[in-house]
Amino acid sequence: MARRGRVKLPETETGTILFNLDPIIIKDHYEIDYIHSYAQDSPFFEGLSKGELKGSKCTNCNYTYATPRGHCMNCGKPTQWFTLPNQGAIHTFTTCYFSGEVFLGETPYTLILAEFPGVDTLFMSRLIGADPAEVRIGMNVQAKFLRNSKFRVTDVYFVTAQDG
Amino acid sequence: MRPVYMVSGGIAKFKKAYPDRDFRLLVKEAFDYAMSDVPELTLEIIDGSVASYFSDHFTRQLMAGAMAQDYLGLNPKPSRRVEGGGATGGLCFQSAWESVASGRMEGQRVHRPGLGHQLRLLPRWLLLRLLRHDGAVPHARVRNHRGAIGQNIHQKPPQRHSQPIRPEPHGPDSGRRAFLSNGSYAAHPAGHLTMSDGAAVCILASEEMAARLTSNPVRITGVDADTDAMRMADRPHAKVPILPHESESDYTHLKYPGVHSFRAGRMAAALAYKMAEVQNPLEDLDFVELHDAYTSSELQTYEDMGLYKYGEGGRFIESGASELGGVLPVNPLGGLLACGHPVGATGLMQAVFAFWQLQCTIRKHMSDPFLQIPNARRGLIHSHAGTGTDITVSIMERP
Ligand SMILES: [Zn+2]
Protein backbone atom coordinates (compact mmCIF):
# COMPACT_ATOMS: atom_id res chain seq x y z
CA MET A 1 0.00 0.00 0.00
CA ALA A 2 1.31 3.43 -1.01
CA ARG A 3 2.07 5.72 1.87
CA ARG A 4 -0.08 8.82 2.25
CA GLY A 5 1.67 11.86 0.76
CA ARG A 6 3.32 9.95 -2.04
CA VAL A 7 0.17 9.45 -4.11
CA LYS A 8 -0.04 12.00 -6.91
CA LEU A 9 -1.23 12.40 -10.50
CA PRO A 10 1.62 12.55 -12.99
CA GLU A 11 2.19 16.04 -14.43
CA THR A 12 2.03 16.50 -18.22
CA GLU A 13 3.73 18.90 -20.64
CA THR A 14 0.47 19.93 -22.29
CA GLY A 15 -1.15 23.26 -21.51
CA THR A 16 -4.20 25.39 -22.17
CA ILE A 17 -4.45 28.34 -24.52
CA LEU A 18 -5.55 31.26 -22.38
CA PHE A 19 -7.09 34.37 -23.91
CA ASN A 20 -8.14 36.28 -20.85
CA LEU A 21 -8.02 36.16 -17.08
CA ASP A 22 -11.01 38.17 -15.91
CA PRO A 23 -13.15 36.30 -16.77
CA ILE A 24 -11.02 33.31 -17.70
CA ILE A 25 -11.49 32.51 -21.38
CA ILE A 26 -9.74 29.48 -22.79
CA LYS A 27 -9.63 27.69 -26.10
CA ASP A 28 -11.71 24.56 -25.81
CA HIS A 29 -11.47 22.40 -28.89
CA TYR A 30 -14.71 20.86 -30.12
CA GLU A 31 -14.77 18.31 -32.89
CA ILE A 32 -16.66 15.11 -33.36
CA ASP A 33 -16.51 12.30 -35.90
CA TYR A 34 -19.81 10.55 -36.26
CA ILE A 35 -20.35 7.00 -37.40
CA HIS A 36 -23.35 7.93 -39.47
CA SER A 37 -25.71 5.63 -41.32
CA TYR A 38 -27.82 6.81 -44.22
CA ALA A 39 -30.10 3.91 -43.32
CA GLN A 40 -33.20 3.75 -45.57
CA ASP A 41 -31.92 6.68 -47.63
CA SER A 42 -28.79 4.72 -48.64
CA PRO A 43 -30.00 3.88 -52.18
CA PHE A 44 -30.21 7.61 -52.92
CA PHE A 45 -26.49 8.05 -52.20
CA GLU A 46 -25.63 4.85 -53.99
CA GLY A 47 -27.52 6.31 -56.97
CA LEU A 48 -25.39 9.46 -56.86
CA SER A 49 -22.27 7.32 -57.12
CA LYS A 50 -23.72 5.77 -60.29
CA GLY A 51 -24.76 9.06 -61.83
CA GLU A 52 -28.44 8.63 -61.04
CA LEU A 53 -30.86 10.84 -59.12
CA LYS A 54 -33.27 8.67 -57.16
CA GLY A 55 -36.72 9.94 -56.23
CA SER A 56 -39.46 8.27 -54.22
CA LYS A 57 -42.94 7.31 -55.41
CA CYS A 58 -45.79 6.40 -53.10
CA THR A 59 -47.01 2.85 -53.65
CA ASN A 60 -50.50 3.86 -52.57
CA CYS A 61 -51.36 7.39 -53.81
CA ASN A 62 -48.65 7.69 -56.50
CA TYR A 63 -47.39 11.03 -55.12
CA THR A 64 -43.84 11.44 -56.38
CA TYR A 65 -40.96 13.03 -54.53
CA ALA A 66 -37.74 14.33 -56.04
CA THR A 67 -36.06 13.44 -52.75
CA PRO A 68 -35.29 10.28 -50.77
CA ARG A 69 -38.31 9.57 -48.60
CA GLY A 70 -39.15 6.14 -47.23
CA HIS A 71 -42.79 6.90 -46.51
CA CYS A 72 -45.36 9.16 -48.14
CA MET A 73 -46.17 12.41 -46.33
CA ASN A 74 -49.72 12.35 -47.69
CA CYS A 75 -50.85 8.86 -46.77
CA GLY A 76 -48.05 7.31 -44.71
CA LYS A 77 -47.60 4.32 -47.00
CA PRO A 78 -44.16 3.12 -48.14
CA THR A 79 -42.59 4.60 -51.24
CA GLN A 80 -40.51 2.91 -53.89
CA TRP A 81 -37.45 4.26 -55.66
CA PHE A 82 -37.55 5.57 -59.17
CA THR A 83 -34.93 7.28 -61.29
CA LEU A 84 -35.45 10.97 -61.93
CA PRO A 85 -34.61 12.40 -65.34
CA ASN A 86 -31.21 14.10 -65.42
CA GLN A 87 -32.83 17.14 -67.02
CA GLY A 88 -35.15 19.50 -65.19
CA ALA A 89 -35.97 23.18 -64.94
CA ILE A 90 -35.27 25.91 -62.39
CA HIS A 91 -38.26 26.36 -60.13
CA THR A 92 -36.49 29.04 -58.11
CA PHE A 93 -32.96 30.06 -57.25
CA THR A 94 -30.77 32.26 -55.10
CA THR A 95 -27.15 33.32 -55.21
CA CYS A 96 -25.25 33.07 -51.93
CA TYR A 97 -22.57 35.66 -51.25
CA PHE A 98 -22.10 34.37 -47.74
CA SER A 99 -22.48 30.86 -46.41
CA GLY A 100 -21.76 28.33 -43.77
CA GLU A 101 -18.11 27.57 -43.14
CA VAL A 102 -18.04 24.50 -45.40
CA PHE A 103 -19.00 26.46 -48.51
CA LEU A 104 -17.52 29.83 -47.63
CA GLY A 105 -14.58 29.39 -50.02
CA GLU A 106 -16.98 28.78 -52.90
CA THR A 107 -19.07 31.96 -52.64
CA PRO A 108 -20.70 33.38 -54.61
CA TYR A 109 -22.60 30.32 -55.74
CA THR A 110 -26.13 29.74 -56.94
CA LEU A 111 -28.58 27.33 -55.38
CA ILE A 112 -31.59 26.14 -57.29
CA LEU A 113 -34.72 24.17 -56.59
CA ALA A 114 -35.08 21.96 -59.64
CA GLU A 115 -38.44 20.74 -60.89
CA PHE A 116 -39.00 17.68 -63.04
CA PRO A 117 -41.99 16.97 -65.30
CA GLY A 118 -44.59 14.82 -63.56
CA VAL A 119 -42.81 14.97 -60.19
CA ASP A 120 -44.73 16.59 -57.34
CA THR A 121 -41.81 17.97 -55.30
CA LEU A 122 -38.51 19.72 -55.92
CA PHE A 123 -34.81 19.03 -55.46
CA MET A 124 -32.31 21.52 -54.05
CA SER A 125 -28.87 21.59 -55.59
CA ARG A 126 -26.14 23.90 -56.85
CA LEU A 127 -26.01 25.45 -60.29
CA ILE A 128 -22.45 25.58 -61.56
CA GLY A 129 -20.94 27.66 -64.33
CA ALA A 130 -23.80 30.12 -64.80
CA ASP A 131 -23.50 33.86 -64.37
CA PRO A 132 -25.88 34.68 -61.49
CA ALA A 133 -27.28 37.57 -63.50
CA GLU A 134 -28.27 35.19 -66.30
CA VAL A 135 -30.15 32.68 -64.17
CA ARG A 136 -33.91 32.64 -64.70
CA ILE A 137 -36.88 30.70 -63.42
CA GLY A 138 -37.86 28.06 -65.98
CA MET A 139 -34.34 27.69 -67.37
CA ASN A 140 -33.51 24.09 -68.32
CA VAL A 141 -30.81 22.45 -66.26
CA GLN A 142 -28.95 19.18 -66.36
CA ALA A 143 -27.70 17.10 -63.43
CA LYS A 144 -24.01 16.24 -63.30
CA PHE A 145 -22.21 14.00 -60.85
CA LEU A 146 -18.76 13.90 -59.29
CA ARG A 147 -16.75 11.08 -60.80
CA ASN A 148 -15.15 10.36 -57.45
CA SER A 149 -18.22 10.04 -55.31
CA LYS A 150 -18.06 11.37 -51.76
CA PHE A 151 -21.44 9.88 -50.89
CA ARG A 152 -22.71 13.36 -50.06
CA VAL A 153 -25.67 15.17 -51.50
CA THR A 154 -23.18 17.58 -53.07
CA ASP A 155 -22.07 14.72 -55.35
CA VAL A 156 -24.78 15.98 -57.67
CA TYR A 157 -24.90 19.50 -59.11
CA PHE A 158 -26.58 21.13 -62.07
CA VAL A 159 -25.44 23.04 -65.13
CA THR A 160 -27.56 24.90 -67.63
CA ALA A 161 -28.74 22.52 -70.34
CA GLN A 162 -27.49 23.03 -73.89
CA ASP A 163 -30.99 23.79 -75.11
CA GLY A 164 -31.81 25.93 -72.05
CA MET B 1 -59.42 24.89 -20.18
CA ARG B 2 -58.75 27.54 -17.58
CA PRO B 3 -57.94 31.09 -18.64
CA VAL B 4 -54.22 31.81 -18.49
CA TYR B 5 -52.56 35.13 -17.72
CA MET B 6 -49.07 36.47 -17.96
CA VAL B 7 -48.24 38.26 -14.73
CA SER B 8 -44.63 39.29 -15.20
CA GLY B 9 -41.68 39.22 -17.54
CA GLY B 10 -37.99 39.97 -17.63
CA ILE B 11 -35.22 40.18 -20.18
CA ALA B 12 -31.45 40.01 -19.85
CA LYS B 13 -30.28 42.39 -22.53
CA PHE B 14 -29.57 40.70 -25.85
CA LYS B 15 -26.03 41.37 -26.98
CA LYS B 16 -23.36 39.81 -29.09
CA ALA B 17 -21.63 37.89 -26.33
CA TYR B 18 -21.46 37.72 -22.56
CA PRO B 19 -17.94 36.59 -21.66
CA ASP B 20 -18.58 37.47 -18.03
CA ARG B 21 -21.87 35.61 -17.61
CA ASP B 22 -22.94 32.13 -18.59
CA PHE B 23 -26.48 31.21 -19.56
CA ARG B 24 -27.48 30.33 -16.00
CA LEU B 25 -26.66 33.81 -14.77
CA LEU B 26 -28.42 35.44 -17.73
CA VAL B 27 -31.58 33.47 -16.96
CA LYS B 28 -31.20 34.43 -13.31
CA GLU B 29 -31.02 38.12 -14.25
CA ALA B 30 -34.15 37.91 -16.40
CA PHE B 31 -35.87 35.88 -13.70
CA ASP B 32 -34.98 38.31 -10.92
CA TYR B 33 -36.24 41.20 -13.02
CA ALA B 34 -39.57 39.45 -13.52
CA MET B 35 -39.82 38.49 -9.86
CA SER B 36 -39.04 41.98 -8.62
CA ASP B 37 -41.64 43.53 -10.92
CA VAL B 38 -44.38 41.76 -8.95
CA PRO B 39 -43.40 41.94 -5.28
CA GLU B 40 -45.94 39.27 -4.29
CA LEU B 41 -44.04 36.70 -6.36
CA THR B 42 -41.87 34.37 -4.31
CA LEU B 43 -39.93 31.24 -5.19
CA GLU B 44 -42.35 29.26 -3.02
CA ILE B 45 -45.44 29.96 -5.11
CA ILE B 46 -43.85 28.96 -8.39
CA ASP B 47 -44.97 25.48 -9.31
CA GLY B 48 -42.51 24.61 -12.04
CA SER B 49 -40.87 25.73 -15.24
CA VAL B 50 -40.52 25.12 -18.93
CA ALA B 51 -37.06 25.77 -20.34
CA SER B 52 -36.72 27.20 -23.82
CA TYR B 53 -33.32 26.16 -25.02
CA PHE B 54 -32.57 25.53 -28.65
CA SER B 55 -29.33 23.83 -29.48
CA ASP B 56 -27.00 21.69 -27.40
CA HIS B 57 -24.21 23.02 -29.61
CA PHE B 58 -24.57 26.49 -28.19
CA THR B 59 -23.48 25.84 -24.64
CA ARG B 60 -22.44 22.25 -25.11
CA GLN B 61 -24.84 21.31 -22.36
CA LEU B 62 -27.35 18.56 -22.93
CA MET B 63 -29.47 19.69 -20.00
CA ALA B 64 -29.17 23.44 -19.90
CA GLY B 65 -32.78 23.64 -18.72
CA ALA B 66 -31.97 21.54 -15.68
CA MET B 67 -28.91 23.68 -14.99
CA ALA B 68 -30.97 26.87 -15.03
CA GLN B 69 -33.65 25.30 -12.85
CA ASP B 70 -30.94 24.41 -10.34
CA TYR B 71 -29.30 27.85 -10.49
CA LEU B 72 -32.60 29.62 -9.89
CA GLY B 73 -33.30 27.59 -6.77
CA LEU B 74 -36.34 25.87 -8.21
CA ASN B 75 -35.36 22.27 -7.49
CA PRO B 76 -37.11 19.89 -6.84
CA LYS B 77 -40.06 21.40 -8.70
CA PRO B 78 -40.98 20.05 -12.12
CA SER B 79 -39.20 21.36 -15.19
CA ARG B 80 -38.90 20.31 -18.79
CA ARG B 81 -37.14 21.64 -21.82
CA VAL B 82 -38.90 22.49 -25.07
CA GLU B 83 -37.06 22.66 -28.39
CA GLY B 84 -38.26 23.64 -31.84
CA GLY B 85 -35.58 25.53 -33.75
CA GLY B 86 -36.18 29.26 -34.06
CA ALA B 87 -39.70 28.80 -32.68
CA THR B 88 -38.40 27.34 -29.43
CA GLY B 89 -39.44 30.41 -27.44
CA GLY B 90 -42.95 30.47 -28.89
CA LEU B 91 -43.37 26.74 -28.29
CA CYS B 92 -42.12 27.14 -24.73
CA PHE B 93 -44.61 29.93 -24.11
CA GLN B 94 -47.45 27.76 -25.37
CA SER B 95 -46.22 24.75 -23.46
CA ALA B 96 -46.34 26.76 -20.25
CA TRP B 97 -49.79 28.01 -21.24
CA GLU B 98 -50.89 24.37 -21.52
CA SER B 99 -49.58 23.57 -18.05
CA VAL B 100 -51.62 26.35 -16.48
CA ALA B 101 -54.68 25.92 -18.73
CA SER B 102 -54.87 22.24 -17.88
CA GLY B 103 -54.69 22.92 -14.16
CA ARG B 104 -51.48 20.98 -13.75
CA MET B 105 -49.74 24.11 -12.58
CA GLU B 106 -50.96 27.26 -10.91
CA GLY B 107 -48.41 30.00 -11.45
CA GLN B 108 -45.85 29.01 -14.02
CA ARG B 109 -42.57 30.43 -15.00
CA VAL B 110 -41.19 30.04 -18.48
CA HIS B 111 -37.54 30.72 -18.76
CA ARG B 112 -34.95 30.19 -21.32
CA PRO B 113 -31.26 29.79 -20.90
CA GLY B 114 -29.17 32.08 -23.03
CA LEU B 115 -26.99 30.66 -25.66
CA GLY B 116 -23.89 30.81 -23.56
CA HIS B 117 -20.82 30.69 -25.66
CA GLN B 118 -22.57 30.33 -28.94
CA LEU B 119 -20.45 32.77 -30.86
CA ARG B 120 -17.38 30.71 -30.23
CA LEU B 121 -18.93 27.42 -31.25
CA LEU B 122 -21.03 25.99 -34.02
CA PRO B 123 -24.03 28.23 -34.35
CA ARG B 124 -22.43 30.72 -36.66
CA TRP B 125 -22.26 27.95 -39.14
CA LEU B 126 -25.62 26.48 -38.30
CA LEU B 127 -27.57 29.67 -38.28
CA LEU B 128 -26.03 31.36 -41.22
CA ARG B 129 -26.56 28.21 -43.17
CA LEU B 130 -30.19 28.39 -42.27
CA LEU B 131 -30.53 32.02 -43.09
CA ARG B 132 -28.45 32.11 -46.19
CA HIS B 133 -29.29 28.95 -47.99
CA ASP B 134 -32.73 27.79 -47.08
CA GLY B 135 -34.06 31.18 -46.17
CA ALA B 136 -32.97 32.83 -49.33
CA VAL B 137 -34.24 30.41 -51.88
CA PRO B 138 -37.92 31.38 -52.00
CA HIS B 139 -37.38 34.97 -52.95
CA ALA B 140 -37.03 34.63 -56.64
CA ARG B 141 -40.23 32.66 -56.64
CA VAL B 142 -41.97 35.28 -54.59
CA ARG B 143 -41.10 37.76 -57.24
CA ASN B 144 -42.26 35.50 -59.99
CA HIS B 145 -45.69 34.95 -58.44
CA ARG B 146 -46.29 38.39 -57.23
CA GLY B 147 -45.11 40.97 -59.64
CA ALA B 148 -44.72 44.14 -57.68
CA ILE B 149 -43.36 42.77 -54.45
CA GLY B 150 -39.79 43.42 -55.40
CA GLN B 151 -40.53 47.09 -55.53
CA ASN B 152 -42.08 46.99 -52.13
CA ILE B 153 -39.58 45.12 -50.08
CA HIS B 154 -36.91 47.76 -50.04
CA GLN B 155 -39.31 50.32 -48.67
CA LYS B 156 -39.46 48.70 -45.29
CA PRO B 157 -38.75 51.43 -42.78
CA PRO B 158 -35.04 51.35 -42.02
CA GLN B 159 -35.49 53.04 -38.67
CA ARG B 160 -36.91 49.84 -37.30
CA HIS B 161 -33.38 48.55 -37.25
CA SER B 162 -32.08 51.31 -35.08
CA GLN B 163 -34.75 51.42 -32.42
CA PRO B 164 -33.38 52.44 -29.06
CA ILE B 165 -33.63 49.01 -27.48
CA ARG B 166 -30.32 47.83 -28.89
CA PRO B 167 -28.13 50.68 -29.99
CA GLU B 168 -24.92 48.74 -30.63
CA PRO B 169 -24.60 46.97 -33.96
CA HIS B 170 -24.44 43.20 -34.02
CA GLY B 171 -22.07 42.76 -36.90
CA PRO B 172 -20.60 44.32 -39.96
CA ASP B 173 -23.83 43.88 -41.88
CA SER B 174 -26.14 45.01 -39.12
CA GLY B 175 -28.87 47.15 -40.54
CA ARG B 176 -27.81 46.55 -44.10
CA ARG B 177 -30.83 46.83 -46.30
CA ALA B 178 -29.72 46.40 -49.85
CA PHE B 179 -32.55 45.17 -52.02
CA LEU B 180 -32.88 45.22 -55.72
CA SER B 181 -36.22 46.32 -57.00
CA ASN B 182 -35.53 45.39 -60.59
CA GLY B 183 -34.02 42.28 -62.08
CA SER B 184 -34.76 38.74 -61.17
CA TYR B 185 -34.60 38.85 -57.40
CA ALA B 186 -37.34 39.87 -55.00
CA ALA B 187 -34.98 40.18 -52.07
CA HIS B 188 -31.27 40.34 -52.49
CA PRO B 189 -29.25 39.90 -50.50
CA ALA B 190 -30.97 38.64 -47.41
CA GLY B 191 -29.91 40.69 -44.39
CA HIS B 192 -27.05 39.24 -42.41
CA LEU B 193 -28.44 38.67 -38.95
CA THR B 194 -25.73 38.02 -36.42
CA MET B 195 -26.93 35.92 -33.56
CA SER B 196 -26.81 37.25 -30.04
CA ASP B 197 -26.87 36.03 -26.50
CA GLY B 198 -29.49 36.75 -23.86
CA ALA B 199 -32.33 35.39 -21.80
CA ALA B 200 -35.98 36.13 -21.21
CA VAL B 201 -38.49 34.97 -18.61
CA CYS B 202 -42.29 34.97 -18.64
CA ILE B 203 -44.36 34.14 -15.58
CA LEU B 204 -47.82 32.72 -16.26
CA ALA B 205 -50.66 32.06 -13.86
CA SER B 206 -54.30 31.09 -13.60
CA GLU B 207 -56.96 33.77 -13.32
CA GLU B 208 -57.25 33.41 -9.56
CA MET B 209 -53.50 33.50 -9.01
CA ALA B 210 -53.07 36.40 -11.43
CA ALA B 211 -55.68 38.41 -9.54
CA ARG B 212 -53.88 37.72 -6.28
CA LEU B 213 -50.52 38.79 -7.67
CA THR B 214 -51.14 41.86 -9.79
CA SER B 215 -53.71 44.42 -10.82
CA ASN B 216 -52.26 44.50 -14.32
CA PRO B 217 -52.17 40.98 -15.81
CA VAL B 218 -52.42 40.16 -19.51
CA ARG B 219 -54.56 37.30 -20.75
CA ILE B 220 -53.35 34.80 -23.34
CA THR B 221 -56.44 34.33 -25.47
CA GLY B 222 -55.22 32.40 -28.50
CA VAL B 223 -52.43 29.90 -29.11
CA ASP B 224 -51.52 27.59 -31.93
CA ALA B 225 -48.40 26.04 -33.45
CA ASP B 226 -48.26 24.35 -36.83
CA THR B 227 -45.68 22.66 -38.99
CA ASP B 228 -44.51 21.97 -42.51
CA ALA B 229 -42.13 19.65 -44.34
CA MET B 230 -38.56 19.95 -43.13
CA ARG B 231 -37.32 20.27 -46.69
CA MET B 232 -38.79 23.23 -48.51
CA ALA B 233 -38.43 21.15 -51.66
CA ASP B 234 -41.02 18.69 -50.30
CA ARG B 235 -43.74 21.26 -49.59
CA PRO B 236 -46.97 20.95 -51.54
CA HIS B 237 -48.18 23.11 -54.41
CA ALA B 238 -51.84 22.97 -53.55
CA LYS B 239 -54.75 25.18 -52.45
CA VAL B 240 -54.51 28.13 -50.06
CA PRO B 241 -56.18 27.60 -46.67
CA ILE B 242 -58.64 30.49 -46.54
CA LEU B 243 -58.99 32.80 -43.52
CA PRO B 244 -62.47 34.02 -42.50
CA HIS B 245 -62.05 37.42 -44.17
CA GLU B 246 -60.75 35.93 -47.44
CA SER B 247 -62.45 33.98 -50.22
CA GLU B 248 -61.34 31.12 -52.44
CA SER B 249 -61.63 33.33 -55.50
CA ASP B 250 -58.77 35.45 -54.13
CA TYR B 251 -56.33 32.67 -54.93
CA THR B 252 -57.55 30.72 -57.92
CA HIS B 253 -54.09 30.45 -59.47
CA LEU B 254 -51.80 30.41 -56.46
CA LYS B 255 -50.12 27.07 -55.78
CA TYR B 256 -49.65 26.85 -52.06
CA PRO B 257 -47.44 26.98 -50.11
CA GLY B 258 -44.75 26.05 -52.59
CA VAL B 259 -41.59 27.77 -51.48
CA HIS B 260 -43.10 31.26 -51.41
CA SER B 261 -45.23 31.11 -48.27
CA PHE B 262 -45.36 29.48 -44.85
CA ARG B 263 -48.30 27.14 -44.49
CA ALA B 264 -47.39 26.55 -40.84
CA GLY B 265 -47.75 30.26 -40.13
CA ARG B 266 -51.08 30.55 -41.87
CA MET B 267 -52.50 27.53 -40.04
CA ALA B 268 -51.20 28.76 -36.68
CA ALA B 269 -52.70 32.19 -37.29
CA ALA B 270 -56.02 30.68 -38.38
CA LEU B 271 -56.44 28.65 -35.21
CA ALA B 272 -55.16 31.34 -32.86
CA TYR B 273 -57.57 33.84 -34.46
CA LYS B 274 -60.46 31.44 -34.02
CA MET B 275 -59.59 30.86 -30.39
CA ALA B 276 -59.19 34.58 -29.65
CA GLU B 277 -62.21 35.50 -31.81
CA VAL B 278 -60.19 37.63 -34.18
CA GLN B 279 -62.29 38.19 -37.30
CA ASN B 280 -60.01 40.48 -39.25
CA PRO B 281 -56.45 40.70 -37.94
CA LEU B 282 -55.75 44.09 -39.48
CA GLU B 283 -58.69 45.57 -37.60
CA ASP B 284 -58.68 43.45 -34.47
CA LEU B 285 -55.00 43.54 -33.54
CA ASP B 286 -53.13 46.57 -32.15
CA PHE B 287 -49.56 45.37 -32.80
CA VAL B 288 -47.53 42.37 -33.90
CA GLU B 289 -44.23 41.03 -32.60
CA LEU B 290 -43.04 39.21 -35.70
CA HIS B 291 -40.14 36.77 -36.07
CA ASP B 292 -38.10 38.60 -38.72
CA ALA B 293 -34.96 36.45 -38.62
CA TYR B 294 -34.54 37.23 -42.29
CA THR B 295 -36.04 40.28 -43.88
CA SER B 296 -38.17 38.71 -46.56
CA SER B 297 -39.91 36.46 -44.04
CA GLU B 298 -41.55 39.54 -42.58
CA LEU B 299 -43.29 40.23 -45.86
CA GLN B 300 -44.22 36.59 -46.29
CA THR B 301 -45.60 36.49 -42.76
CA TYR B 302 -47.85 39.52 -43.31
CA GLU B 303 -49.60 37.49 -45.95
CA ASP B 304 -49.61 34.23 -43.98
CA MET B 305 -51.30 36.11 -41.14
CA GLY B 306 -53.87 37.52 -43.52
CA LEU B 307 -52.98 41.17 -42.95
CA TYR B 308 -53.01 41.55 -46.72
CA LYS B 309 -53.78 39.01 -49.41
CA TYR B 310 -51.03 36.84 -50.83
CA GLY B 311 -49.15 38.88 -53.36
CA GLU B 312 -50.12 42.19 -51.77
CA GLY B 313 -48.06 42.17 -48.58
CA GLY B 314 -45.84 44.90 -49.99
CA ARG B 315 -48.78 47.29 -49.91
CA PHE B 316 -49.03 46.77 -46.18
CA ILE B 317 -45.52 48.18 -45.86
CA GLU B 318 -46.05 50.91 -48.46
CA SER B 319 -49.12 52.13 -46.61
CA GLY B 320 -47.04 52.74 -43.49
CA ALA B 321 -49.35 50.43 -41.53
CA SER B 322 -46.44 48.63 -39.90
CA GLU B 323 -44.79 51.78 -38.59
CA LEU B 324 -44.96 52.97 -35.04
CA GLY B 325 -48.15 55.05 -35.20
CA GLY B 326 -49.45 53.03 -38.17
CA VAL B 327 -52.63 50.97 -38.31
CA LEU B 328 -50.83 47.86 -37.05
CA PRO B 329 -47.32 48.54 -35.76
CA VAL B 330 -44.94 45.62 -36.28
CA ASN B 331 -41.94 45.04 -34.03
CA PRO B 332 -42.09 48.44 -32.33
CA LEU B 333 -39.03 47.46 -30.29
CA GLY B 334 -37.00 46.48 -33.32
CA GLY B 335 -37.64 42.78 -33.76
CA LEU B 336 -34.97 40.18 -34.33
CA LEU B 337 -32.99 42.19 -36.84
CA ALA B 338 -32.44 44.87 -34.21
CA CYS B 339 -32.17 42.76 -31.06
CA GLY B 340 -30.38 39.76 -32.48
CA HIS B 341 -31.77 36.29 -32.08
CA PRO B 342 -30.63 34.20 -29.10
CA VAL B 343 -32.78 31.45 -30.44
CA GLY B 344 -34.58 30.09 -27.39
CA ALA B 345 -34.98 33.53 -25.79
CA THR B 346 -36.37 35.28 -28.84
CA GLY B 347 -39.97 34.07 -28.66
CA LEU B 348 -40.08 34.87 -24.95
CA MET B 349 -38.59 38.32 -25.55
CA GLN B 350 -41.53 38.95 -27.88
CA ALA B 351 -43.94 37.84 -25.15
CA VAL B 352 -42.31 40.15 -22.61
CA PHE B 353 -42.40 43.13 -25.00
CA ALA B 354 -46.04 42.37 -25.86
CA PHE B 355 -46.83 42.05 -22.17
CA TRP B 356 -45.33 45.46 -21.41
CA GLN B 357 -47.16 47.03 -24.36
CA LEU B 358 -50.48 45.66 -23.16
CA GLN B 359 -49.77 46.68 -19.59
CA CYS B 360 -48.80 50.13 -20.87
CA THR B 361 -45.57 49.87 -18.89
CA ILE B 362 -43.08 50.49 -21.70
CA ARG B 363 -42.07 53.77 -20.08
CA LYS B 364 -41.32 52.00 -16.83
CA HIS B 365 -39.21 49.24 -18.40
CA MET B 366 -37.52 51.22 -21.18
CA SER B 367 -37.14 54.50 -19.30
CA ASP B 368 -38.84 56.14 -22.28
CA PRO B 369 -42.47 56.10 -23.47
CA PHE B 370 -41.62 56.59 -27.17
CA LEU B 371 -42.23 52.96 -28.10
CA GLN B 372 -45.47 52.60 -26.16
CA ILE B 373 -48.40 51.92 -28.47
CA PRO B 374 -51.21 54.05 -27.04
CA ASN B 375 -54.12 52.05 -25.70
CA ALA B 376 -52.86 48.70 -27.01
CA ARG B 377 -55.48 46.09 -26.12
CA ARG B 378 -54.59 43.07 -28.23
CA GLY B 379 -51.25 41.95 -29.64
CA LEU B 380 -49.92 38.98 -31.55
CA ILE B 381 -46.56 37.28 -31.10
CA HIS B 382 -45.14 35.05 -33.79
CA SER B 383 -42.25 32.60 -33.57
CA HIS B 384 -40.77 30.86 -36.61
CA ALA B 385 -38.47 27.85 -36.98
CA GLY B 386 -36.36 26.53 -39.83
CA THR B 387 -37.84 28.30 -42.89
CA GLY B 388 -41.34 27.60 -41.70
CA THR B 389 -41.08 24.07 -40.33
CA ASP B 390 -42.70 25.07 -37.05
CA ILE B 391 -44.49 28.36 -36.43
CA THR B 392 -46.33 29.57 -33.36
CA VAL B 393 -48.87 32.35 -33.06
CA SER B 394 -50.04 33.54 -29.64
CA ILE B 395 -52.52 36.33 -28.98
CA MET B 396 -52.37 38.37 -25.80
CA GLU B 397 -54.97 40.82 -24.51
CA ARG B 398 -55.47 43.37 -21.80
CA PRO B 399 -58.53 42.08 -19.90
ZN1 LIG C 1 -49.11 8.37 -50.54
XYZ file of C-alpha atoms and ligand atoms in Angstrom, chain A residues 57-65 71-79, ligand 1:
19
model
C -42.938 7.313 -55.409
C -45.793 6.402 -53.104
C -47.006 2.846 -53.653
C -50.497 3.859 -52.574
C -51.358 7.388 -53.808
C -48.646 7.688 -56.497
C -47.389 11.028 -55.117
C -43.841 11.441 -56.376
C -40.964 13.034 -54.534
C -42.790 6.901 -46.515
C -45.357 9.164 -48.137
C -46.168 12.415 -46.332
C -49.717 12.345 -47.693
C -50.846 8.861 -46.774
C -48.053 7.312 -44.707
C -47.598 4.319 -46.995
C -44.164 3.120 -48.144
C -42.590 4.603 -51.241
Zn -49.111 8.369 -50.542
